[in-house]
mmCIF file of N, CA and C and ligand atoms in Angstrom:
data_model
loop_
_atom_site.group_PDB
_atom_site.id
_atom_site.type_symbol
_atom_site.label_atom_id
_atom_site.label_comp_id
_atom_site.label_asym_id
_atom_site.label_seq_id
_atom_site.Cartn_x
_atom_site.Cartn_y
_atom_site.Cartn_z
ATOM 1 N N UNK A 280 50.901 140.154 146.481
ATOM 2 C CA UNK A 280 51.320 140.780 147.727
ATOM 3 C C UNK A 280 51.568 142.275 147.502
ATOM 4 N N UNK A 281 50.675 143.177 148.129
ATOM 5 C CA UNK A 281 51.514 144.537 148.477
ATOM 6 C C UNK A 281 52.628 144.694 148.669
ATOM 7 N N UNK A 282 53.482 146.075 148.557
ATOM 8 C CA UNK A 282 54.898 146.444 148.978
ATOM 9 C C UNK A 282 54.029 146.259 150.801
ATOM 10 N N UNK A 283 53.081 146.650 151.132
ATOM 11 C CA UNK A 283 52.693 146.422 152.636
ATOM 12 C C UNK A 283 53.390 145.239 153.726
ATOM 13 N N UNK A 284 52.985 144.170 152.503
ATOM 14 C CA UNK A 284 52.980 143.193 153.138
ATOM 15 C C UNK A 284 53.730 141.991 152.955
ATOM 16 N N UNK A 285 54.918 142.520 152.265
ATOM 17 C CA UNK A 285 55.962 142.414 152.066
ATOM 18 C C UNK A 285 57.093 141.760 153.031
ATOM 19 N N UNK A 286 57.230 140.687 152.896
ATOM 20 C CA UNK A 286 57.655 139.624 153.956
ATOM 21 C C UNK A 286 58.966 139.972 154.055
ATOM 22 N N UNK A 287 59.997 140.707 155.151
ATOM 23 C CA UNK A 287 61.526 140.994 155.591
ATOM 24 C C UNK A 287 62.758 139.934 155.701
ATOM 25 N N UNK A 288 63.447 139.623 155.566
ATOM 26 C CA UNK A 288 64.341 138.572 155.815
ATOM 27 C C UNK A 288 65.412 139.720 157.163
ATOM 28 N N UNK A 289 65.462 138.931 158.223
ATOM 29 C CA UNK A 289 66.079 139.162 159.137
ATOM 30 C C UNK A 289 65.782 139.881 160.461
ATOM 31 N N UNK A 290 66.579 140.129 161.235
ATOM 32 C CA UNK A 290 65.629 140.260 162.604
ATOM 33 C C UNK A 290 65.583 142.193 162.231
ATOM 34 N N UNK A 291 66.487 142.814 161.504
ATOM 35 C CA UNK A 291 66.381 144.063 161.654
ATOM 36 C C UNK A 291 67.493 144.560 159.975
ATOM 37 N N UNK A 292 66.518 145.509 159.514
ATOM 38 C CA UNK A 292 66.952 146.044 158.489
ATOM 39 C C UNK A 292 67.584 147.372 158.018
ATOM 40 N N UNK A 293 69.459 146.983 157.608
ATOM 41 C CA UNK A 293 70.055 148.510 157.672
ATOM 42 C C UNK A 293 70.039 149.141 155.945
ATOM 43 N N UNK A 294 69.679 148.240 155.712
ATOM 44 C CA UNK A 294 69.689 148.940 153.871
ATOM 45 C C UNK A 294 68.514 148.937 153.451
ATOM 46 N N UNK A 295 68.366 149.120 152.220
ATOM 47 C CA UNK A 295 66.904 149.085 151.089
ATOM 48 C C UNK A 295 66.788 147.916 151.091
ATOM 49 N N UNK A 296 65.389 147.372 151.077
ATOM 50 C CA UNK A 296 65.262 145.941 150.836
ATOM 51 C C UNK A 296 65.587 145.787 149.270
ATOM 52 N N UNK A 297 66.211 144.967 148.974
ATOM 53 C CA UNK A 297 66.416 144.873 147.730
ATOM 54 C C UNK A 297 65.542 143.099 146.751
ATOM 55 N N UNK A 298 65.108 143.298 145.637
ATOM 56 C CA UNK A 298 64.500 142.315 145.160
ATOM 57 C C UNK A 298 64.743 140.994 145.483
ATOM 58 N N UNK A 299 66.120 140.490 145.503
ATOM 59 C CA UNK A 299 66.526 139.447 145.535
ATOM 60 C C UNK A 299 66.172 138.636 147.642
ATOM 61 N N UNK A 300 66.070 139.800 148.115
ATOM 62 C CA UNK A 300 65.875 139.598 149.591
ATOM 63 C C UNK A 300 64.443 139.361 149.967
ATOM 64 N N UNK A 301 63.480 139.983 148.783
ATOM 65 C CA UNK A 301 62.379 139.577 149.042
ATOM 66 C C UNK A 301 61.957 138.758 148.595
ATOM 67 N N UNK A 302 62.535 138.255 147.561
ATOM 68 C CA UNK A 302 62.060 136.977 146.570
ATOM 69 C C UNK A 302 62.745 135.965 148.241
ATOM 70 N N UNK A 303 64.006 135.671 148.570
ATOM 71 C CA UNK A 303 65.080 134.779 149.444
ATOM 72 C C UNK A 303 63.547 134.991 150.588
ATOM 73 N N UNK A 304 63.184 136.091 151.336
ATOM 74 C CA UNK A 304 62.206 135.885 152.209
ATOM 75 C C UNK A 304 60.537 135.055 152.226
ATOM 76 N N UNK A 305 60.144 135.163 150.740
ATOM 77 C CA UNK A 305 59.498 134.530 150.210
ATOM 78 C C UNK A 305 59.076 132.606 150.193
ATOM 79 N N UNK A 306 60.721 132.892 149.534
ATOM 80 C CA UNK A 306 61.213 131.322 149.519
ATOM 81 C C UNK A 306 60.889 130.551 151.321
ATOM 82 N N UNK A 307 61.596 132.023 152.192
ATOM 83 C CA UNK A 307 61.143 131.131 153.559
ATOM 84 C C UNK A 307 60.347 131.473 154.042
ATOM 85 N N UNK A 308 59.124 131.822 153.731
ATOM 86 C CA UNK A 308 57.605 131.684 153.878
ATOM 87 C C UNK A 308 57.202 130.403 153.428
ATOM 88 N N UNK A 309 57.456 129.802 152.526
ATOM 89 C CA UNK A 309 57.321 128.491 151.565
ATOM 90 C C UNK A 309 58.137 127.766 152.096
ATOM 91 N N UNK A 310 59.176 128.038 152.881
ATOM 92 C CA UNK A 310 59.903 126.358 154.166
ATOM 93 C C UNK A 310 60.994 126.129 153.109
ATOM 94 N N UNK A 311 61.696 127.221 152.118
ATOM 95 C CA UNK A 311 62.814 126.211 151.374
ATOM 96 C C UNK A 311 63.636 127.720 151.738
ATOM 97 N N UNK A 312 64.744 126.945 151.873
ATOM 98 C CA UNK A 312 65.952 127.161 151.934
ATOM 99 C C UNK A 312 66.772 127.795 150.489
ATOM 100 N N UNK A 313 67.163 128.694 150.240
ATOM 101 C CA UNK A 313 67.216 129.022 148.595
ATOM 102 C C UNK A 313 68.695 129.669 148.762
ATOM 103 N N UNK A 314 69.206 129.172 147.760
ATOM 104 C CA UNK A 314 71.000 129.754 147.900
ATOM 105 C C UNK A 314 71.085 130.024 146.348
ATOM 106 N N UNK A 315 71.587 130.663 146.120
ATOM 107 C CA UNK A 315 72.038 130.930 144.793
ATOM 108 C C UNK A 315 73.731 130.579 144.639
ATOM 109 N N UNK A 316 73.912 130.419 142.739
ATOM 110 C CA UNK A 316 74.817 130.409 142.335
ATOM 111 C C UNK A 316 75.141 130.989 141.085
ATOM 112 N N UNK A 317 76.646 132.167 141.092
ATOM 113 C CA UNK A 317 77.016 132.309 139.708
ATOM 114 C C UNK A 317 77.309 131.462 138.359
ATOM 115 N N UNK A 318 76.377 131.491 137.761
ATOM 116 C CA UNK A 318 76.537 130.625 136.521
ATOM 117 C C UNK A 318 77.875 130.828 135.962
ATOM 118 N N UNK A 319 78.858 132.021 136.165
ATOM 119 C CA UNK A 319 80.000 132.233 135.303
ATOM 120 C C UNK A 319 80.891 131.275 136.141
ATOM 121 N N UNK A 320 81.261 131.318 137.203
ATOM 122 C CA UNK A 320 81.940 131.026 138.301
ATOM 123 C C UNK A 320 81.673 129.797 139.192
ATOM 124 N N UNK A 321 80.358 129.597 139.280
ATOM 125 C CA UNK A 321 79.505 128.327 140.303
ATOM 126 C C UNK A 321 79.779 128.732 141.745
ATOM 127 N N UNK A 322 80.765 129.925 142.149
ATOM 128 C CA UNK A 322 80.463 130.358 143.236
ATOM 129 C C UNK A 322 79.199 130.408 144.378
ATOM 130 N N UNK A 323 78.559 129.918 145.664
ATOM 131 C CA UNK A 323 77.180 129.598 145.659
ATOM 132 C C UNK A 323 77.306 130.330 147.336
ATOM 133 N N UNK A 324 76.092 131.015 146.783
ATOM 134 C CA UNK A 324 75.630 131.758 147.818
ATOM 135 C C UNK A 324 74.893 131.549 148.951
ATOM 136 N N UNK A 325 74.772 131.962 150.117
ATOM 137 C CA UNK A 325 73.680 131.922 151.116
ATOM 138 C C UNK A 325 73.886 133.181 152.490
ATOM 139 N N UNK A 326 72.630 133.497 152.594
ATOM 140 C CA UNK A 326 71.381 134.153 151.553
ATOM 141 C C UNK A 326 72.054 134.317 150.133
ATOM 142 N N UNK A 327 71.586 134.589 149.468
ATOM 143 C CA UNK A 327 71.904 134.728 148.301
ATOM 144 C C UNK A 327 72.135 136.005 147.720
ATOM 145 N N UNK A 328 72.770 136.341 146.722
ATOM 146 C CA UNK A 328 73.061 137.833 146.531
ATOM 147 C C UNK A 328 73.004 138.191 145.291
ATOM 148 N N UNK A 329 72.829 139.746 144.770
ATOM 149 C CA UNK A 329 72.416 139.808 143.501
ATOM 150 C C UNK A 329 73.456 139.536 142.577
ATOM 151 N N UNK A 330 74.453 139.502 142.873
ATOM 152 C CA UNK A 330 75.785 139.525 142.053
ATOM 153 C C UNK A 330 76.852 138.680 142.796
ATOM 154 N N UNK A 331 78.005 138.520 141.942
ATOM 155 C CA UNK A 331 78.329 137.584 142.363
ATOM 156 C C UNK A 331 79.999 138.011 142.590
ATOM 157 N N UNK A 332 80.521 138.149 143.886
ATOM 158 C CA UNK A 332 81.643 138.898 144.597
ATOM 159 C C UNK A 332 83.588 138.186 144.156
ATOM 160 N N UNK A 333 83.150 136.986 143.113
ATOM 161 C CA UNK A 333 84.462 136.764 142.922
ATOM 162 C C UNK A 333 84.560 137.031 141.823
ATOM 163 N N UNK A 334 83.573 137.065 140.693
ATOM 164 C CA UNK A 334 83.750 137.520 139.099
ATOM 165 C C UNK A 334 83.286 138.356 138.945
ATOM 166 N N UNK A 335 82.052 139.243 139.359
ATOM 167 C CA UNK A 335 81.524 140.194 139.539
ATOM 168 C C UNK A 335 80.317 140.039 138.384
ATOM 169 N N UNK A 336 79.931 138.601 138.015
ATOM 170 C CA UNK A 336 78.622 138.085 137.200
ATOM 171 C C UNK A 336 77.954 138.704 137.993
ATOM 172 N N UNK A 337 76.503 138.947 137.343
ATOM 173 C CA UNK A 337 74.799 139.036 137.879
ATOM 174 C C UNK A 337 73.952 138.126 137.189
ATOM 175 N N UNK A 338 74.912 137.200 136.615
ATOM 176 C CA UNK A 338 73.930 136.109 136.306
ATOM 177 C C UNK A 338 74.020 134.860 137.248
ATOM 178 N N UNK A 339 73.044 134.824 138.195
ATOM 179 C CA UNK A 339 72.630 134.121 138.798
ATOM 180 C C UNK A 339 71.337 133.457 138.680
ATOM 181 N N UNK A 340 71.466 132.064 139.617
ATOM 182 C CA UNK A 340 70.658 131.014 139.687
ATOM 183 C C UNK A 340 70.290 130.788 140.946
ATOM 184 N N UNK A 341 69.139 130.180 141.511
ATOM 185 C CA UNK A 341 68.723 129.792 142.459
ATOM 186 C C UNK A 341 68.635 128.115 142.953
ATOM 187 N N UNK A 342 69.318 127.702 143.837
ATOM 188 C CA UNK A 342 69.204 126.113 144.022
ATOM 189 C C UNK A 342 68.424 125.808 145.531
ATOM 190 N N UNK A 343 68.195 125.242 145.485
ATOM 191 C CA UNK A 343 67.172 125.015 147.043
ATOM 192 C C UNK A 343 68.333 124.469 147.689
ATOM 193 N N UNK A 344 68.943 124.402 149.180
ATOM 194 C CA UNK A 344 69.873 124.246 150.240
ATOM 195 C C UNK A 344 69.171 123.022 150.686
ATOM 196 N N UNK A 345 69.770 122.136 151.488
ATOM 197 C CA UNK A 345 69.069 120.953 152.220
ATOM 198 C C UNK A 345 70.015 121.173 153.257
ATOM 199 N N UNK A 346 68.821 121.443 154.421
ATOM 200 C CA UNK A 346 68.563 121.883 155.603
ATOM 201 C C UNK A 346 69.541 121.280 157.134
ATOM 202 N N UNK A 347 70.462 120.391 156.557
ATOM 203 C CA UNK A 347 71.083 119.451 157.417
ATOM 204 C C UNK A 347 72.519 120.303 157.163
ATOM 205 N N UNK A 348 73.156 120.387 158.433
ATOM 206 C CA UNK A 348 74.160 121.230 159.160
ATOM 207 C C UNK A 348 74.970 120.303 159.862
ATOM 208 N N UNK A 349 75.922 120.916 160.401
ATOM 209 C CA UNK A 349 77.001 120.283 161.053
ATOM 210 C C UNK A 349 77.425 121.691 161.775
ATOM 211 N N UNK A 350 77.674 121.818 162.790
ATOM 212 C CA UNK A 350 78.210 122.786 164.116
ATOM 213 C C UNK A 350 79.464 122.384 163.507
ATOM 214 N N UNK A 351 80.030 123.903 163.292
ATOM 215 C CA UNK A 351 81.209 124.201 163.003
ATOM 216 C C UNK A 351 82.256 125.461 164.078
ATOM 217 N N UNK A 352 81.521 125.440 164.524
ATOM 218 C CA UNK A 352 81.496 126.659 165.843
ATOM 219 C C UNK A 352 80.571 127.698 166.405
ATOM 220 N N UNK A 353 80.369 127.718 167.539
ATOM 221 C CA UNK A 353 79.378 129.162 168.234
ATOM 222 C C UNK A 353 79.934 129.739 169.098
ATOM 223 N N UNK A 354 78.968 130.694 169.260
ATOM 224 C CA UNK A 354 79.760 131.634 170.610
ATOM 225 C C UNK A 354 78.625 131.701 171.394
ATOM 226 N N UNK A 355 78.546 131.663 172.491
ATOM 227 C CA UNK A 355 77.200 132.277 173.507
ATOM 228 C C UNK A 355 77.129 133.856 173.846
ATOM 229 N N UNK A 356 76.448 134.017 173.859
ATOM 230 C CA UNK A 356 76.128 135.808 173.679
ATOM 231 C C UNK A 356 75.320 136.305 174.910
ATOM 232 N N UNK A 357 76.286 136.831 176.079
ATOM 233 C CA UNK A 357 75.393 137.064 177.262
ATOM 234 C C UNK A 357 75.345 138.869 176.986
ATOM 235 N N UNK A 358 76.338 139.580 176.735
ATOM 236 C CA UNK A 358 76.080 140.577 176.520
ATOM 237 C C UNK A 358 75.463 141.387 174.968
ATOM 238 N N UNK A 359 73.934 141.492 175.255
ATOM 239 C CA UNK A 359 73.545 141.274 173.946
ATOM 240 C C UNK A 359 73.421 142.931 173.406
ATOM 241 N N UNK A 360 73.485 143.359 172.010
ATOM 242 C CA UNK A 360 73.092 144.541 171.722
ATOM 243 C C UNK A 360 71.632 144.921 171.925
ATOM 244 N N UNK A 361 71.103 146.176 171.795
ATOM 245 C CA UNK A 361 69.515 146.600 172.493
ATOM 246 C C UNK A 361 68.706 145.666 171.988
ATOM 247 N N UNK A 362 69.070 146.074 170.778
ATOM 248 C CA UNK A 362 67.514 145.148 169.813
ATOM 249 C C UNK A 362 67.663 143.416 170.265
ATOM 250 N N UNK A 363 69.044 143.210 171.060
ATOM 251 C CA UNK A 363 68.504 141.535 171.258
ATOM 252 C C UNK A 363 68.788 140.911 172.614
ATOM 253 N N UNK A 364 68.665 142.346 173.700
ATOM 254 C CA UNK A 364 68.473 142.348 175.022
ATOM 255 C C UNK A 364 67.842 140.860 175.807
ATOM 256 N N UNK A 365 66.378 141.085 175.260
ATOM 257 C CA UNK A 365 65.511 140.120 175.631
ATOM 258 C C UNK A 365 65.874 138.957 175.065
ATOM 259 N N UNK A 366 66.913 139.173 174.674
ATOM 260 C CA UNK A 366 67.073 136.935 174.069
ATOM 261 C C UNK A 366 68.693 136.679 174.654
ATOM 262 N N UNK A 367 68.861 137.625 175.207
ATOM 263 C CA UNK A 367 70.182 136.907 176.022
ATOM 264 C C UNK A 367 70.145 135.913 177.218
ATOM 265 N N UNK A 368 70.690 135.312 177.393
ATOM 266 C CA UNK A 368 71.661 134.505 176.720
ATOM 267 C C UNK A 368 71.475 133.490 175.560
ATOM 268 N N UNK A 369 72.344 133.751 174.259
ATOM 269 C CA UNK A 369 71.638 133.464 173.261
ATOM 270 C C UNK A 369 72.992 132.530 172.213
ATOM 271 N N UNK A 370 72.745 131.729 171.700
ATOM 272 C CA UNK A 370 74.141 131.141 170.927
ATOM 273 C C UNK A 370 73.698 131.499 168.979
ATOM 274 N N UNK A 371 75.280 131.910 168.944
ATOM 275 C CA UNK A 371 75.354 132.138 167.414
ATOM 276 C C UNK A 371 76.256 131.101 166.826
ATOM 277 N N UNK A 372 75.696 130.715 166.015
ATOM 278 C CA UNK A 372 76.630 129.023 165.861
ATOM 279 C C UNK A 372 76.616 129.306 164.136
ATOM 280 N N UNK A 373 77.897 128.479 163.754
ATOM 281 C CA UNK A 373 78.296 129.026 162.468
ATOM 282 C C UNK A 373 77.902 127.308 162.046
ATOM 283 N N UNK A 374 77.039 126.959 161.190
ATOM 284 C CA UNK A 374 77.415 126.070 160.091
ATOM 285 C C UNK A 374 77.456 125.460 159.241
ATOM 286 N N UNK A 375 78.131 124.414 158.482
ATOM 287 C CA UNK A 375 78.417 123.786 157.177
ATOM 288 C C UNK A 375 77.338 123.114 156.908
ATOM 289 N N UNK A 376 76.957 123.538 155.463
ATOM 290 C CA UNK A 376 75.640 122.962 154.953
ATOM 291 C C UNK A 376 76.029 121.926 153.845
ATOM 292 N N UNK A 377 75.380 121.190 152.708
ATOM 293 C CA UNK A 377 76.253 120.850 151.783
ATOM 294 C C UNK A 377 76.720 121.496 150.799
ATOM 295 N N UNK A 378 77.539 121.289 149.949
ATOM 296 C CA UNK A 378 78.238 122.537 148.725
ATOM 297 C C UNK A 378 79.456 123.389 149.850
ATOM 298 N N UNK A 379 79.679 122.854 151.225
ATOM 299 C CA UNK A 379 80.719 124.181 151.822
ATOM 300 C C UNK A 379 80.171 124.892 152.305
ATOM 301 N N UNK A 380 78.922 125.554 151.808
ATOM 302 C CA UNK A 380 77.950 126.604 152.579
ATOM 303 C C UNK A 380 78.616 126.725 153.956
ATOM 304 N N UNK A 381 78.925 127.659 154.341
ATOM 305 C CA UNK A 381 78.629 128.200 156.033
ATOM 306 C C UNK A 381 77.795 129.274 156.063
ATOM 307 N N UNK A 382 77.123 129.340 156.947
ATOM 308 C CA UNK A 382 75.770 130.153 157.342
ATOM 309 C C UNK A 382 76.208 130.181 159.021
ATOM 310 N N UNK A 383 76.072 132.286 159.162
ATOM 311 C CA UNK A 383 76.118 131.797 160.561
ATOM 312 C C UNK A 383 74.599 132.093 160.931
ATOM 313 N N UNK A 384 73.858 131.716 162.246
ATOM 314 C CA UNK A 384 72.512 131.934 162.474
ATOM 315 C C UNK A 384 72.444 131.529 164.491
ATOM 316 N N UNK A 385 71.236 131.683 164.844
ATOM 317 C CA UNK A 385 70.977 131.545 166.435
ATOM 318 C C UNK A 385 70.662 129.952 166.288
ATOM 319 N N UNK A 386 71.556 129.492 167.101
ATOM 320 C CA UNK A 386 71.142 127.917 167.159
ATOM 321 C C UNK A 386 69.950 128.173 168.612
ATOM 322 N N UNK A 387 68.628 127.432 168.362
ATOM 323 C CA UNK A 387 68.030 127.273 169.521
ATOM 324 C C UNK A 387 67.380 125.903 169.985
ATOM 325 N N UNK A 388 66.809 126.199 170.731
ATOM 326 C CA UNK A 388 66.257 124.404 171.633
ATOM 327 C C UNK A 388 67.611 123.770 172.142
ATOM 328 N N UNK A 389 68.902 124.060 172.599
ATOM 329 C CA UNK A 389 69.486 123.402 173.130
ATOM 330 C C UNK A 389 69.681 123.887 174.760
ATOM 331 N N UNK A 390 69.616 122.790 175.258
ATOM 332 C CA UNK A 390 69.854 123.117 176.960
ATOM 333 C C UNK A 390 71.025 123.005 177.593
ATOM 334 N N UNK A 391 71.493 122.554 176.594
ATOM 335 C CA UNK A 391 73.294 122.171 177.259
ATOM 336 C C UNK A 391 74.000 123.000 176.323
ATOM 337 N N UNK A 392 75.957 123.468 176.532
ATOM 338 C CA UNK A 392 76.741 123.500 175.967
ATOM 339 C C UNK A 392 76.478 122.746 174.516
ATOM 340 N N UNK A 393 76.455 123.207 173.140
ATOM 341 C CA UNK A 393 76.752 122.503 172.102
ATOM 342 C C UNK A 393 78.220 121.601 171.728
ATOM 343 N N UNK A 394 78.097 120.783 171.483
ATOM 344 C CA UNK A 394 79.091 120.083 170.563
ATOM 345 C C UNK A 394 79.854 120.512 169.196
ATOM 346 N N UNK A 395 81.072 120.595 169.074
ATOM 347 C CA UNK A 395 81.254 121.331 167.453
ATOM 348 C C UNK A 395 81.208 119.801 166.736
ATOM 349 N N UNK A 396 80.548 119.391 165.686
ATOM 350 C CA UNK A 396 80.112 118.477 165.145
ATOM 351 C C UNK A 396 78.895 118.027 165.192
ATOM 352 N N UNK A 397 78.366 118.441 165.979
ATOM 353 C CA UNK A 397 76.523 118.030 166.260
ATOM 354 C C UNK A 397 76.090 118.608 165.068
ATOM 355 N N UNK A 398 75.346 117.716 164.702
ATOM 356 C CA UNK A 398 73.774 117.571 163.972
ATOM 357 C C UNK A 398 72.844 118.043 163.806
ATOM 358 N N UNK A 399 72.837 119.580 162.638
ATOM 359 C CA UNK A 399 71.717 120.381 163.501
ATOM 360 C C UNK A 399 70.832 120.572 161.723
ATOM 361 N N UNK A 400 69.697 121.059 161.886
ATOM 362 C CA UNK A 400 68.721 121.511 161.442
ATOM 363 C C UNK A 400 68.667 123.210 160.623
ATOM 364 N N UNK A 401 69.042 123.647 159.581
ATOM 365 C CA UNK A 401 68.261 125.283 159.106
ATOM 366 C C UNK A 401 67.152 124.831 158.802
ATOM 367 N N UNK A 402 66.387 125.967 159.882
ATOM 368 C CA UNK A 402 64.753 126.136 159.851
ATOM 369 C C UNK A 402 64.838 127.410 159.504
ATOM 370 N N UNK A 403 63.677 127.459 158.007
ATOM 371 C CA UNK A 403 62.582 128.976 158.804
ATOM 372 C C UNK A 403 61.851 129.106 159.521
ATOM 373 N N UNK A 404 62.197 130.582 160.355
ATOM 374 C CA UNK A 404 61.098 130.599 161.468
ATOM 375 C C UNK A 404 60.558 132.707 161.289
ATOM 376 N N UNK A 405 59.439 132.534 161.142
ATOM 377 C CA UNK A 405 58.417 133.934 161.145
ATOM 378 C C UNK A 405 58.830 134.383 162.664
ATOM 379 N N UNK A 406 59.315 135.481 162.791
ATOM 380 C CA UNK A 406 59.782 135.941 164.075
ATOM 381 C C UNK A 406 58.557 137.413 164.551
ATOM 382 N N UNK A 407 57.726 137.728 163.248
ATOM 383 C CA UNK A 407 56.570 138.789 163.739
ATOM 384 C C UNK A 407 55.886 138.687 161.801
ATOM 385 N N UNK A 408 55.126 139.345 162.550
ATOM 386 C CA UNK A 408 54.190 139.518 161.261
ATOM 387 C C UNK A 408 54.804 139.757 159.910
ATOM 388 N N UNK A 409 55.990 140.707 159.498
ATOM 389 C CA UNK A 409 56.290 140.549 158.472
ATOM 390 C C UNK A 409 57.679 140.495 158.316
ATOM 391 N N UNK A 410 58.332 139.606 159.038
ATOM 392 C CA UNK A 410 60.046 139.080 159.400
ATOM 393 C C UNK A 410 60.441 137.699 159.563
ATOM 394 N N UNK A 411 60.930 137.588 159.277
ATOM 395 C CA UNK A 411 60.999 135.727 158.816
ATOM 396 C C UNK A 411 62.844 135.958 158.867
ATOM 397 N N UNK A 412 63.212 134.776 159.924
ATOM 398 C CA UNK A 412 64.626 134.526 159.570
ATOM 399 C C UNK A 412 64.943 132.797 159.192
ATOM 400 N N UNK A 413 66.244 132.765 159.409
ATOM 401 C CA UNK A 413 66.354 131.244 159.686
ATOM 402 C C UNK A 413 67.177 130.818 161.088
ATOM 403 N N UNK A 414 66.816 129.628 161.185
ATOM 404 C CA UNK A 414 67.484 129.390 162.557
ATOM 405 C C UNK A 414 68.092 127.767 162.713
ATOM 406 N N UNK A 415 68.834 127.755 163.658
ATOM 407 C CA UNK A 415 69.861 126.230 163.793
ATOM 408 C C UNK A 415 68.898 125.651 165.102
ATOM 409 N N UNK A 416 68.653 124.534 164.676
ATOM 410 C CA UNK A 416 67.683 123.495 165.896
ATOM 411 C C UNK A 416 68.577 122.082 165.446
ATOM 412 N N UNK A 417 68.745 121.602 166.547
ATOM 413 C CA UNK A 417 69.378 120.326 167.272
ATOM 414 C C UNK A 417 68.430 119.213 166.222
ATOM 415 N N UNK A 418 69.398 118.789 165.070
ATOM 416 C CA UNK A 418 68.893 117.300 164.374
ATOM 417 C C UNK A 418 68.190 116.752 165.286
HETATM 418 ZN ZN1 ZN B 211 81.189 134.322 139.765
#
């Protein structure tokens, strides 16, 4: 792969892409879910990060996440910022993966009010040619 063509993780980018974000974007081109953990600590990440914020290791590991969630809370988002105008009204739902993980992300496909405890799904989903996030879909 070119630096060109170079696959983004997220809907919009305020820093340097950094290695570990493109390897994590990679991973969800390939449909896995990738969390890391400090080997000093077992602290476990998602997304994952180069270092590790309670011991301050950089020796990290990569474990694949399994994709099954539990709604731990959302908010609905009618007043949206510019860049996410066009997707309002939109829900940001926070939740528990296994290992504790919380991940917050856009829960979508639901037509009703969510449930806090429902059954939901982390998907990757390619949002443009070279941006890939993840997203919460209804188990
Ligand atoms: Zn650590």
């Amino acid at each position: 792969m070119s630096s060109q063509e170079t696959m983004k993780f997220g809907y919009v980018t305020y820093e340097e892409v950094v290695p570990i974000a493109s390897e994590f974007a990679k991973y969800l081109e390939e449909g896995k879910i990738m969390g890391n953990r400090c080997k000093k600590c077992d602290t476990k990440f998602l997304p994952p990060r180069s270092g590790c914020n309670k011991c301050f290791s950089t020796d990290m590991e990569y474990f694949e996440v399994k994709p099954e969630a539990t709604l731990r809370g959302f908010t609905v988002i009618h007043f949206a910022p510019e860049s996410f105008s066009d997707k309002a009204p939109y829900i940001v739902a926070v939740g528990e993966l296994e290992n504790g993980l919380s991940v917050l992300a856009h829960l979508v496909g639901v037509t009703s009010m969510p449930d806090v405890g429902m059954k939901m799904k982390l998907v990757p989903q390619k949002i443009s040619k070279d941006r890939i996030v993840y997203k919460f879909t209804k188990a």
